CSV table of C-alpha atoms in Angstrom, one decimal:
chain,number,residue,atom,x,y,z
A,1,UNK,CA,-12.7,-11.1,12.5
A,2,UNK,CA,-12.3,-8.5,9.8
A,3,UNK,CA,-14.9,-7.6,7.2
A,4,UNK,CA,-13.2,-6.4,4.0
A,5,UNK,CA,-15.7,-4.6,1.8
A,6,UNK,CA,-16.2,-5.6,-1.9
A,7,UNK,CA,-15.0,-2.1,-2.9
A,8,UNK,CA,-11.7,-2.9,-1.1
A,9,UNK,CA,-11.4,-6.2,-3.0
A,10,UNK,CA,-12.2,-4.6,-6.4
A,11,UNK,CA,-9.7,-1.7,-6.0
A,12,UNK,CA,-7.0,-4.0,-4.6
A,13,UNK,CA,-7.3,-6.1,-7.8
A,14,UNK,CA,-7.2,-3.0,-10.0
A,15,UNK,CA,-4.0,-1.8,-8.3
A,16,UNK,CA,-2.4,-5.3,-8.4
A,17,UNK,CA,-3.1,-5.6,-12.2
A,18,UNK,CA,-1.5,-2.2,-12.7
A,19,UNK,CA,-3.8,-1.1,-15.5
A,20,UNK,CA,-6.2,1.4,-14.0
A,21,UNK,CA,-5.0,2.5,-10.5
A,22,UNK,CA,-1.7,3.4,-9.1
A,23,UNK,CA,-2.7,3.1,-5.4
A,24,UNK,CA,-5.5,2.4,-2.9
A,25,UNK,CA,-5.6,3.4,0.7
A,26,UNK,CA,-7.8,1.4,3.1
A,27,UNK,CA,-9.1,2.4,6.6
A,28,UNK,CA,-11.1,0.8,9.4
A,29,UNK,CA,-14.4,2.6,10.0
A,30,UNK,CA,-14.7,0.7,13.3
A,31,UNK,CA,-12.4,-1.9,14.7
A,32,UNK,CA,-13.4,-4.6,12.2
A,33,UNK,CA,-14.8,-3.1,9.0
A,34,UNK,CA,-12.2,-2.2,6.3
A,35,UNK,CA,-13.3,0.3,3.6
A,36,UNK,CA,-11.6,2.3,0.8
A,37,UNK,CA,-10.3,5.7,2.0
A,38,UNK,CA,-8.7,6.9,-1.3
A,39,UNK,CA,-7.7,5.7,-4.7
A,40,UNK,CA,-5.2,7.2,-7.2
A,41,UNK,CA,-5.2,6.7,-10.9
A,42,UNK,CA,-2.3,5.9,-13.1
A,43,UNK,CA,-2.8,9.1,-15.2
A,44,UNK,CA,-0.5,11.2,-13.1
A,45,UNK,CA,3.3,11.1,-13.4
A,46,UNK,CA,5.1,8.8,-11.0
A,47,UNK,CA,6.4,11.6,-8.8
A,48,UNK,CA,3.0,13.4,-8.6
A,49,UNK,CA,1.3,10.1,-7.8
A,50,UNK,CA,3.8,9.3,-5.0
A,51,UNK,CA,3.6,12.8,-3.5
A,52,UNK,CA,-0.2,12.7,-3.6
A,53,UNK,CA,-0.2,9.3,-2.0
A,54,UNK,CA,2.0,10.4,0.8
A,55,UNK,CA,0.1,13.6,1.5
A,56,UNK,CA,-3.1,11.5,1.7
A,57,UNK,CA,-1.9,9.6,4.7
A,58,UNK,CA,-3.2,11.0,8.1
A,59,UNK,CA,-0.8,11.8,10.9
A,60,UNK,CA,-3.0,10.3,13.6
A,61,UNK,CA,-4.6,7.2,12.1
A,62,UNK,CA,-3.3,3.9,10.7
A,63,UNK,CA,-3.9,2.8,7.2
A,64,UNK,CA,-3.3,-0.2,4.9
A,65,UNK,CA,-2.1,0.8,1.4
A,66,UNK,CA,-1.3,-1.0,-1.8
A,67,UNK,CA,0.8,0.8,-4.4
A,68,UNK,CA,2.1,-0.1,-7.9
A,69,UNK,CA,5.6,1.3,-7.6
A,70,UNK,CA,7.2,2.0,-11.0
A,71,UNK,CA,11.0,1.7,-11.6
A,72,UNK,CA,13.4,1.1,-14.4
A,73,UNK,CA,15.3,-2.2,-14.1
A,74,UNK,CA,19.1,-1.8,-13.7
A,75,UNK,CA,19.7,-5.1,-15.4
A,76,UNK,CA,17.8,-4.7,-18.6
A,77,UNK,CA,16.7,-1.0,-18.6
A,78,UNK,CA,13.0,-1.9,-18.9
A,79,UNK,CA,10.2,-0.1,-17.1
A,80,UNK,CA,8.7,-2.4,-14.5
A,81,UNK,CA,6.7,-2.0,-11.3
A,82,UNK,CA,6.7,-3.6,-7.9
A,83,UNK,CA,3.4,-4.2,-6.1
A,84,UNK,CA,3.7,-3.3,-2.4
A,85,UNK,CA,1.5,-3.6,0.6
A,86,UNK,CA,2.3,-0.8,3.1
A,87,UNK,CA,1.1,-0.6,6.7
A,88,UNK,CA,1.1,3.0,7.8
A,89,UNK,CA,1.2,3.5,11.6
A,90,UNK,CA,2.2,7.0,12.4
A,91,UNK,CA,3.4,8.0,15.9
A,92,UNK,CA,0.4,10.2,16.3
A,93,UNK,CA,-2.0,7.2,16.1
A,94,UNK,CA,-3.4,5.8,19.3
A,95,UNK,CA,-1.8,2.7,20.8
A,96,UNK,CA,-5.1,0.8,20.4
A,97,UNK,CA,-5.3,1.7,16.7
A,98,UNK,CA,-1.7,0.5,16.1
A,99,UNK,CA,-2.4,-2.8,17.9
A,100,UNK,CA,-5.5,-3.4,15.8
A,101,UNK,CA,-3.6,-2.6,12.6
A,102,UNK,CA,-0.8,-5.0,13.5
A,103,UNK,CA,-3.1,-7.7,14.7
A,104,UNK,CA,-5.4,-7.8,11.7
A,105,UNK,CA,-2.8,-7.3,8.9
A,106,UNK,CA,-2.5,-11.0,7.9
A,107,UNK,CA,-6.2,-11.5,8.0
A,108,UNK,CA,-6.8,-8.4,5.9
A,109,UNK,CA,-4.3,-9.7,3.3
A,110,UNK,CA,-5.8,-13.1,3.3
A,111,UNK,CA,-9.3,-11.6,2.6
A,112,UNK,CA,-8.1,-9.7,-0.5
A,113,UNK,CA,-8.2,-11.4,-3.9
A,114,UNK,CA,-5.1,-13.3,-4.9
A,115,UNK,CA,-4.0,-12.8,-1.4
A,116,UNK,CA,-0.3,-13.4,-2.0
A,117,UNK,CA,1.6,-10.2,-1.5
A,118,UNK,CA,5.4,-10.5,-1.8
A,119,UNK,CA,6.4,-7.0,-0.7
A,120,UNK,CA,5.0,-6.0,2.7
A,121,UNK,CA,6.5,-2.8,4.2
A,122,UNK,CA,5.6,-0.6,7.1
A,123,UNK,CA,6.2,3.1,7.9
A,124,UNK,CA,5.5,5.3,10.9
A,125,UNK,CA,6.9,8.6,9.8
A,126,UNK,CA,7.3,10.7,6.6
A,127,UNK,CA,11.0,9.9,6.6
A,128,UNK,CA,10.1,6.2,6.2
A,129,UNK,CA,8.1,7.2,3.1
A,130,UNK,CA,10.9,8.7,1.0
A,131,UNK,CA,10.4,7.4,-2.5
A,132,UNK,CA,14.0,6.2,-2.9
A,133,UNK,CA,14.0,4.4,0.4
A,134,UNK,CA,10.7,2.7,-0.3
A,135,UNK,CA,11.9,1.7,-3.8
A,136,UNK,CA,15.1,0.3,-2.3
A,137,UNK,CA,13.1,-1.8,0.2
A,138,UNK,CA,10.7,-3.0,-2.5
A,139,UNK,CA,13.5,-4.0,-4.9
A,140,UNK,CA,14.7,-6.4,-2.2
A,141,UNK,CA,11.7,-8.6,-3.0
A,142,UNK,CA,11.6,-8.5,-6.8
A,143,UNK,CA,13.3,-11.0,-9.2
A,144,UNK,CA,14.4,-8.5,-11.8
A,145,UNK,CA,16.1,-5.5,-10.3
C-alpha cells in the first residue's frame, strides 16, 4: 500500500489545472511513502521549463512526474497543452527501485485527485526525454492535434 502525501495531491491538481505549475516530480522516501521532490512554475518559457525538468531527474533513482506539455495544434493553430504522467526509471536505478516504481504506478495514480490520466509515458534514458519525441508520444492521446 502506498501513502501519497497531501502535498503530492495538491501539486498534482495544480499541474493538471495548468494555471500555476508546469510540472511536479514525486519520489519515494521509503518503499511506500510518496512525497514531492520538485515543482516547476509556469513562469519560465516552455524550452527553459522542459530543460530544467529534465535536468532535475536523477540518473540513479526512479521518479513519477506530471507535466503540462504545451503545443500549438496543427489543425487549428491554437495553443494547447497535454497533461502527461511520466514514469522515470533510469538504467542507473537499482532493480528493486524499478520494480517498486512499476508495481505501484496504478496505485499512485488512483490515489491522486481526479485520478484519470490519459497520457502515461515512461523513459529510462535522456534520449527518451527529447522534447519532440515526448510531444509526439503525448499527441497520440489527445483529441485535437
